[in-house]
mmCIF file of C-alpha atoms and ligand atoms in Angstrom:
data_model
loop_
_atom_site.group_PDB
_atom_site.id
_atom_site.type_symbol
_atom_site.label_atom_id
_atom_site.label_comp_id
_atom_site.label_asym_id
_atom_site.label_seq_id
_atom_site.Cartn_x
_atom_site.Cartn_y
_atom_site.Cartn_z
ATOM 1 C CA UNK Q 1 101.748 114.761 110.483
ATOM 2 C CA UNK Q 2 104.717 112.453 110.821
ATOM 3 C CA UNK Q 3 105.233 110.217 107.833
ATOM 4 C CA UNK Q 4 107.698 107.326 108.232
ATOM 5 C CA UNK Q 5 108.675 105.309 105.174
ATOM 6 C CA UNK Q 6 109.977 101.758 105.825
ATOM 7 C CA UNK Q 7 112.066 100.771 102.761
ATOM 8 C CA UNK Q 8 115.121 98.922 101.472
ATOM 9 C CA UNK Q 9 115.821 101.868 99.210
ATOM 10 C CA UNK Q 10 115.952 105.052 101.292
ATOM 11 C CA UNK Q 11 117.805 106.940 98.543
ATOM 12 C CA UNK Q 12 114.626 106.849 96.364
ATOM 13 C CA UNK Q 13 112.995 109.402 98.749
ATOM 14 C CA UNK Q 14 115.772 111.933 98.891
ATOM 15 C CA UNK Q 15 114.713 114.010 95.848
ATOM 16 C CA UNK Q 16 111.033 114.202 96.395
ATOM 17 C CA UNK Q 17 111.301 115.303 100.091
ATOM 18 C CA UNK Q 18 113.227 118.337 98.925
ATOM 19 C CA UNK Q 19 110.846 119.232 96.186
ATOM 20 C CA UNK Q 20 107.575 121.082 95.608
ATOM 21 C CA UNK Q 21 104.653 120.493 98.045
ATOM 22 C CA UNK Q 22 106.686 118.001 100.086
ATOM 23 C CA UNK Q 23 109.304 120.645 100.838
ATOM 24 C CA UNK Q 24 106.664 123.369 101.480
ATOM 25 C CA UNK Q 25 104.776 121.117 103.852
ATOM 26 C CA UNK Q 26 107.954 120.397 105.827
ATOM 27 C CA UNK Q 27 109.020 124.105 105.809
ATOM 28 C CA UNK Q 28 105.594 125.060 107.112
ATOM 29 C CA UNK Q 29 105.791 122.442 109.865
ATOM 30 C CA UNK Q 30 102.756 120.574 108.529
ATOM 31 C CA UNK Q 31 104.653 117.437 107.706
ATOM 32 C CA UNK Q 32 107.758 115.698 109.113
ATOM 33 C CA UNK Q 33 109.389 112.840 107.159
ATOM 34 C CA UNK Q 34 111.514 109.900 108.284
ATOM 35 C CA UNK Q 35 112.912 107.233 106.052
ATOM 36 C CA UNK Q 36 113.911 103.987 107.790
ATOM 37 C CA UNK Q 37 115.870 101.162 106.098
ATOM 38 C CA UNK Q 38 114.297 98.095 107.675
ATOM 39 C CA UNK Q 39 117.363 96.014 106.853
ATOM 40 C CA UNK Q 40 118.880 97.568 109.931
ATOM 41 C CA UNK Q 41 116.292 95.642 112.014
ATOM 42 C CA UNK Q 42 117.314 92.187 110.677
ATOM 43 C CA UNK Q 43 118.489 89.800 113.310
ATOM 44 C CA UNK Q 44 120.325 87.811 110.690
ATOM 45 C CA UNK Q 45 124.028 88.081 110.927
ATOM 46 C CA UNK Q 46 124.262 89.019 107.204
ATOM 47 C CA UNK Q 47 121.385 91.446 107.564
ATOM 48 C CA UNK Q 48 119.283 89.329 105.207
ATOM 49 C CA UNK Q 49 115.632 90.496 104.933
ATOM 50 C CA UNK Q 50 114.324 88.016 102.441
ATOM 51 C CA UNK Q 51 114.200 84.164 101.989
ATOM 52 C CA UNK Q 52 112.955 81.513 99.659
ATOM 53 C CA UNK Q 53 109.175 80.928 99.642
ATOM 54 C CA UNK Q 54 107.900 77.867 101.561
ATOM 55 C CA UNK Q 55 106.554 75.384 99.025
ATOM 56 C CA UNK Q 56 108.984 76.462 96.352
ATOM 57 C CA UNK Q 57 108.484 78.761 93.430
ATOM 58 C CA UNK Q 58 110.093 81.829 91.873
ATOM 59 C CA UNK Q 59 111.414 84.862 93.730
ATOM 60 C CA UNK Q 60 112.151 85.782 97.246
ATOM 61 C CA UNK Q 61 109.813 86.746 100.054
ATOM 62 C CA UNK Q 62 110.369 89.484 102.634
ATOM 63 C CA UNK Q 63 110.718 87.922 106.094
ATOM 64 C CA UNK Q 64 108.333 89.022 108.833
ATOM 65 C CA UNK Q 65 110.925 89.696 111.586
ATOM 66 C CA UNK Q 66 112.710 92.810 110.313
ATOM 67 C CA UNK Q 67 109.510 94.459 109.109
ATOM 68 C CA UNK Q 68 107.489 93.640 112.207
ATOM 69 C CA UNK Q 69 110.246 94.896 114.475
ATOM 70 C CA UNK Q 70 110.732 98.036 112.452
ATOM 71 C CA UNK Q 71 106.977 98.822 112.558
ATOM 72 C CA UNK Q 72 106.896 98.259 116.261
ATOM 73 C CA UNK Q 73 109.906 100.456 116.780
ATOM 74 C CA UNK Q 74 108.746 103.443 114.789
ATOM 75 C CA UNK Q 75 105.117 103.497 115.752
ATOM 76 C CA UNK Q 76 103.898 105.312 118.876
ATOM 77 C CA UNK Q 77 100.972 102.991 119.221
ATOM 78 C CA UNK Q 78 98.425 105.175 117.412
ATOM 79 C CA UNK Q 79 99.972 105.309 113.879
ATOM 80 C CA UNK Q 80 98.201 104.030 110.929
ATOM 81 C CA UNK Q 81 100.432 101.372 109.373
ATOM 82 C CA UNK Q 82 99.869 101.221 105.617
ATOM 83 C CA UNK Q 83 101.228 98.238 103.641
ATOM 84 C CA UNK Q 84 101.708 99.048 99.962
ATOM 85 C CA UNK Q 85 100.548 95.977 98.169
ATOM 86 C CA UNK Q 86 98.936 95.096 94.801
ATOM 87 C CA UNK Q 87 96.418 92.985 96.810
ATOM 88 C CA UNK Q 88 95.237 95.921 98.998
ATOM 89 C CA UNK Q 89 92.192 98.085 98.676
ATOM 90 C CA UNK Q 90 92.235 100.308 95.582
ATOM 91 C CA UNK Q 91 93.472 103.778 96.518
ATOM 92 C CA UNK Q 92 91.171 106.690 96.229
ATOM 93 C CA UNK Q 93 90.807 110.363 97.126
ATOM 94 C CA UNK Q 94 88.412 109.321 99.895
ATOM 95 C CA UNK Q 95 91.139 107.209 101.406
ATOM 96 C CA UNK Q 96 93.643 110.068 101.121
ATOM 97 C CA UNK Q 97 91.204 112.417 103.006
ATOM 98 C CA UNK Q 98 90.817 109.777 105.717
ATOM 99 C CA UNK Q 99 94.608 109.354 106.152
ATOM 100 C CA UNK Q 100 95.156 113.136 106.196
ATOM 101 C CA UNK Q 101 93.331 113.277 109.484
ATOM 102 C CA UNK Q 102 96.019 111.106 111.173
ATOM 103 C CA UNK Q 103 98.910 112.436 113.239
ATOM 104 C CA UNK Q 104 101.204 109.561 112.231
ATOM 105 C CA UNK Q 105 101.489 107.434 109.197
ATOM 106 C CA UNK Q 106 103.887 104.542 108.567
ATOM 107 C CA UNK Q 107 104.154 103.452 104.881
ATOM 108 C CA UNK Q 108 105.604 99.977 104.414
ATOM 109 C CA UNK Q 109 107.359 99.450 101.089
ATOM 110 C CA UNK Q 110 107.648 95.812 99.869
ATOM 111 C CA UNK Q 111 109.911 94.255 97.354
ATOM 112 C CA UNK Q 112 110.720 90.984 95.533
ATOM 113 C CA UNK Q 113 107.695 88.615 95.589
ATOM 114 C CA UNK Q 114 106.136 90.576 98.425
ATOM 115 C CA UNK Q 115 105.739 90.012 102.184
ATOM 116 C CA UNK Q 116 105.590 86.989 104.392
ATOM 117 C CA UNK Q 117 101.875 86.852 105.233
ATOM 118 C CA UNK Q 118 102.569 87.418 108.935
ATOM 119 C CA UNK Q 119 103.764 90.980 108.366
ATOM 120 C CA UNK Q 120 100.001 91.713 108.145
ATOM 121 C CA UNK Q 121 99.769 91.188 111.851
ATOM 122 C CA UNK Q 122 101.080 94.743 112.473
ATOM 123 C CA UNK Q 123 99.315 96.480 109.598
ATOM 124 C CA UNK Q 124 96.202 98.620 109.856
ATOM 125 C CA UNK Q 125 95.562 99.265 106.144
ATOM 126 C CA UNK Q 126 96.572 97.740 102.826
ATOM 127 C CA UNK Q 127 96.562 99.944 99.783
ATOM 128 C CA UNK Q 128 97.051 99.223 96.061
ATOM 129 C CA UNK Q 129 97.536 102.043 93.595
ATOM 130 C CA UNK Q 130 96.156 100.020 90.780
ATOM 131 C CA UNK Q 131 95.823 96.712 89.012
ATOM 132 C CA UNK Q 132 99.439 96.408 87.976
ATOM 133 C CA UNK Q 133 102.613 95.131 89.572
ATOM 134 C CA UNK Q 134 105.517 97.467 90.330
ATOM 135 C CA UNK Q 135 109.029 96.511 91.463
ATOM 136 C CA UNK Q 136 108.651 97.943 94.957
ATOM 137 C CA UNK Q 137 106.415 99.887 97.266
ATOM 138 C CA UNK Q 138 108.446 103.105 97.075
ATOM 139 C CA UNK Q 139 106.591 104.725 94.168
ATOM 140 C CA UNK Q 140 103.162 103.748 95.532
ATOM 141 C CA UNK Q 141 104.179 105.088 98.958
ATOM 142 C CA UNK Q 142 105.125 108.372 97.293
ATOM 143 C CA UNK Q 143 101.789 108.452 95.534
ATOM 144 C CA UNK Q 144 99.900 107.852 98.765
ATOM 145 C CA UNK Q 145 102.045 110.338 100.729
ATOM 146 C CA UNK Q 146 101.773 112.925 98.064
ATOM 147 C CA UNK Q 147 98.023 112.830 97.883
ATOM 148 C CA UNK Q 148 97.795 113.017 101.724
ATOM 149 C CA UNK Q 149 100.463 115.818 102.129
ATOM 150 C CA UNK Q 150 98.655 118.230 99.883
ATOM 151 C CA UNK Q 151 95.496 117.840 101.932
ATOM 152 C CA UNK Q 152 97.214 118.867 105.214
ATOM 153 C CA UNK Q 153 95.908 122.164 106.521
ATOM 154 C CA UNK Q 154 97.898 125.168 105.262
ATOM 155 C CA UNK Q 155 100.044 123.281 102.819
ATOM 156 C CA UNK Q 156 98.517 124.421 99.533
ATOM 157 C CA UNK Q 157 98.331 127.990 100.785
ATOM 158 C CA UNK Q 158 96.650 130.193 98.209
ATOM 159 C CA UNK Q 159 96.459 127.593 95.470
ATOM 160 C CA UNK Q 160 92.853 126.838 94.917
ATOM 161 C CA UNK Q 161 92.554 125.217 96.412
ATOM 162 C CA UNK Q 162 104.840 87.149 84.692
ATOM 163 C CA UNK Q 163 103.200 84.106 85.653
ATOM 164 C CA UNK Q 164 101.797 83.748 89.069
ATOM 165 C CA UNK Q 165 101.589 87.387 89.856
ATOM 166 C CA UNK Q 166 98.288 88.998 90.730
ATOM 167 C CA UNK Q 167 96.024 89.778 87.819
ATOM 168 C CA UNK Q 168 98.029 87.736 85.328
ATOM 169 C CA UNK Q 169 95.376 85.018 85.141
ATOM 170 C CA UNK Q 170 92.620 87.262 86.320
ATOM 171 C CA UNK Q 171 92.956 86.391 90.044
ATOM 172 C CA UNK Q 172 94.874 87.709 93.027
ATOM 173 C CA UNK Q 173 97.943 85.745 94.094
ATOM 174 C CA UNK Q 174 97.846 83.240 96.920
ATOM 175 C CA UNK Q 175 99.346 84.059 100.381
ATOM 176 C CA UNK Q 176 103.083 83.720 100.898
ATOM 177 C CA UNK Q 177 105.110 82.403 103.842
ATOM 178 C CA UNK Q 178 108.787 82.131 104.480
ATOM 179 C CA UNK Q 179 110.944 81.130 107.484
ATOM 180 C CA UNK Q 180 110.316 80.835 110.365
ATOM 181 C CA UNK Q 181 107.539 78.159 110.280
ATOM 182 C CA UNK Q 182 106.054 79.663 113.467
ATOM 183 C CA UNK Q 183 106.138 83.348 114.010
ATOM 184 C CA UNK Q 184 104.581 84.696 117.187
ATOM 185 C CA UNK Q 185 102.205 81.800 117.321
ATOM 186 C CA UNK Q 186 101.189 82.050 113.692
ATOM 187 C CA UNK Q 187 101.900 78.857 111.710
ATOM 188 C CA UNK Q 188 102.651 78.344 108.055
ATOM 189 C CA UNK Q 189 99.891 76.157 106.558
ATOM 190 C CA UNK Q 190 100.877 72.481 106.797
ATOM 191 C CA UNK Q 191 100.520 71.834 103.076
ATOM 192 C CA UNK Q 192 103.411 74.210 102.272
ATOM 193 C CA UNK Q 193 105.727 72.199 104.418
ATOM 194 C CA UNK Q 194 104.670 68.880 102.860
ATOM 195 C CA UNK Q 195 106.997 68.967 99.814
ATOM 196 C CA UNK Q 196 104.074 67.611 97.732
ATOM 197 C CA UNK Q 197 104.098 69.893 94.761
ATOM 198 C CA UNK Q 198 100.691 68.779 93.466
ATOM 199 C CA UNK Q 199 99.063 69.564 96.804
ATOM 200 C CA UNK Q 200 100.852 72.791 97.052
ATOM 201 C CA UNK Q 201 99.814 73.812 93.600
ATOM 202 C CA UNK Q 202 96.176 72.954 94.318
ATOM 203 C CA UNK Q 203 96.302 74.859 97.620
ATOM 204 C CA UNK Q 204 97.698 77.883 95.863
ATOM 205 C CA UNK Q 205 95.054 77.861 93.150
ATOM 206 C CA UNK Q 206 92.339 77.518 95.773
ATOM 207 C CA UNK Q 207 93.690 80.254 98.018
ATOM 208 C CA UNK Q 208 94.197 82.467 94.990
ATOM 209 C CA UNK Q 209 90.552 82.024 94.164
ATOM 210 C CA UNK Q 210 89.502 82.542 97.820
ATOM 211 C CA UNK Q 211 91.496 85.794 98.037
ATOM 212 C CA UNK Q 212 90.001 87.028 94.807
ATOM 213 C CA UNK Q 213 86.474 86.034 95.988
ATOM 214 C CA UNK Q 214 87.009 87.744 99.279
ATOM 215 C CA UNK Q 215 88.785 90.922 98.032
ATOM 216 C CA UNK Q 216 87.953 91.515 94.423
ATOM 217 C CA UNK Q 217 84.725 89.634 93.509
ATOM 218 C CA UNK Q 218 84.464 91.987 90.456
ATOM 219 C CA UNK Q 219 87.430 90.097 88.904
ATOM 220 C CA UNK Q 220 85.346 86.920 88.914
ATOM 221 C CA UNK Q 221 82.491 88.469 86.896
ATOM 222 C CA UNK Q 222 82.373 86.892 83.543
ATOM 223 C CA UNK Q 223 85.148 84.436 84.334
ATOM 224 C CA UNK Q 224 84.811 81.017 82.806
ATOM 225 C CA UNK Q 225 85.119 78.992 85.995
ATOM 226 C CA UNK Q 226 86.629 75.545 85.917
ATOM 227 C CA UNK Q 227 84.784 72.668 87.647
ATOM 228 C CA UNK Q 228 87.151 72.757 90.606
ATOM 229 C CA UNK Q 229 86.780 76.558 90.909
ATOM 230 C CA UNK Q 230 83.012 76.247 90.963
ATOM 231 C CA UNK Q 231 83.275 73.695 93.689
ATOM 232 C CA UNK Q 232 85.611 75.900 95.812
ATOM 233 C CA UNK Q 233 83.406 78.946 95.341
ATOM 234 C CA UNK Q 234 80.455 76.946 96.683
ATOM 235 C CA UNK Q 235 82.668 75.920 99.596
ATOM 236 C CA UNK Q 236 83.637 79.536 100.392
ATOM 237 C CA UNK Q 237 79.954 80.651 100.212
ATOM 238 C CA UNK Q 238 78.911 77.862 102.596
ATOM 239 C CA UNK Q 239 81.789 78.790 104.968
ATOM 240 C CA UNK Q 240 80.756 82.433 104.817
ATOM 241 C CA UNK Q 241 77.103 81.756 105.689
ATOM 242 C CA UNK Q 242 77.999 79.509 108.695
HETATM 243 C C1 SAM Y 301 106.911 92.656 92.484
HETATM 244 S S1 SAM Y 301 105.821 93.286 93.777
HETATM 245 C C2 SAM Y 301 105.103 91.828 94.481
HETATM 246 C C3 SAM Y 301 103.860 91.350 93.834
HETATM 247 C C4 SAM Y 301 103.232 90.046 94.401
HETATM 248 N N1 SAM Y 301 104.103 88.938 94.145
HETATM 249 C C5 SAM Y 301 101.857 89.835 93.803
HETATM 250 O O1 SAM Y 301 101.798 89.287 92.772
HETATM 251 O O2 SAM Y 301 100.876 90.264 94.470
HETATM 252 C C6 SAM Y 301 106.888 93.881 95.100
HETATM 253 C C7 SAM Y 301 106.322 95.088 95.947
HETATM 254 O O3 SAM Y 301 106.044 96.241 95.108
HETATM 255 C C8 SAM Y 301 104.967 96.954 95.787
HETATM 256 N N2 SAM Y 301 103.868 97.107 94.738
HETATM 257 C C9 SAM Y 301 103.950 96.535 93.409
HETATM 258 N N3 SAM Y 301 102.820 96.843 92.759
HETATM 259 C C10 SAM Y 301 102.021 97.610 93.585
HETATM 260 C C11 SAM Y 301 100.785 98.189 93.495
HETATM 261 N N4 SAM Y 301 100.018 98.125 92.387
HETATM 262 N N5 SAM Y 301 100.287 99.017 94.563
HETATM 263 C C12 SAM Y 301 100.975 99.053 95.726
HETATM 264 N N6 SAM Y 301 102.223 98.472 95.888
HETATM 265 C C13 SAM Y 301 102.704 97.762 94.887
HETATM 266 C C14 SAM Y 301 104.521 96.170 97.031
HETATM 267 O O4 SAM Y 301 105.099 96.763 98.113
HETATM 268 C C15 SAM Y 301 105.078 94.745 96.700
HETATM 269 O O5 SAM Y 301 105.263 94.003 97.873
#
């Protein structure tokens, strides 16, 4: 299996690749590793990979361009492209077993406030390692890779075998967008370009609820819903049944 890590911090992977099961897997020819700094794909003259969020707010957002170009360059068409993200599906042994059957895996490590929403256009899977927020996707990528590597045939040998962030207020965070306003035909929602902070705030609360309803309905169990939230939930349910 070839595992390619896309990261802004390649040095974080140096130790682990030379250690323990990771080293054994490589020595046995079961796993091959590549670590790619996606900053090298930036088409910005200063190699910038992040920008301010449309609609305002704290933190920086990873731009779509360098990441999408990097994914497209390192994949051979068949690779599973895994985005490490607190909003992804909870990681499990079952998922590790599924990934271990692949020949090629790309693990995308985010940073800052996360990704421009349009990075998702080149991603096949989104994985969260738990309901907490880490600084970057490097440790989660190592966790995912580690659980997969040890399942590869022959590797184990004789061994028997803050305020708006996700979960803070019980919901997943709303989608993010940064420049450009149109990326490969995908537009930033109009409201984020309006400059109207009240509308933007309302859109974010609603999309935060929608995302939670869509992805983690368990988080809504027992939640004391506000009047507007009840209304939005009815709206989502109606849209879903159309
Ligand atoms: C500070 S986090 C961004 C969190 C995002 N603003 C949110 O609230 O959903 C930066 C990066 O760390 C990684 N990360 C943080 N927590 C993670 C988790 N629980 N599972 C997987 N990746 C995580 C992701 O790659 C993410 O893009």
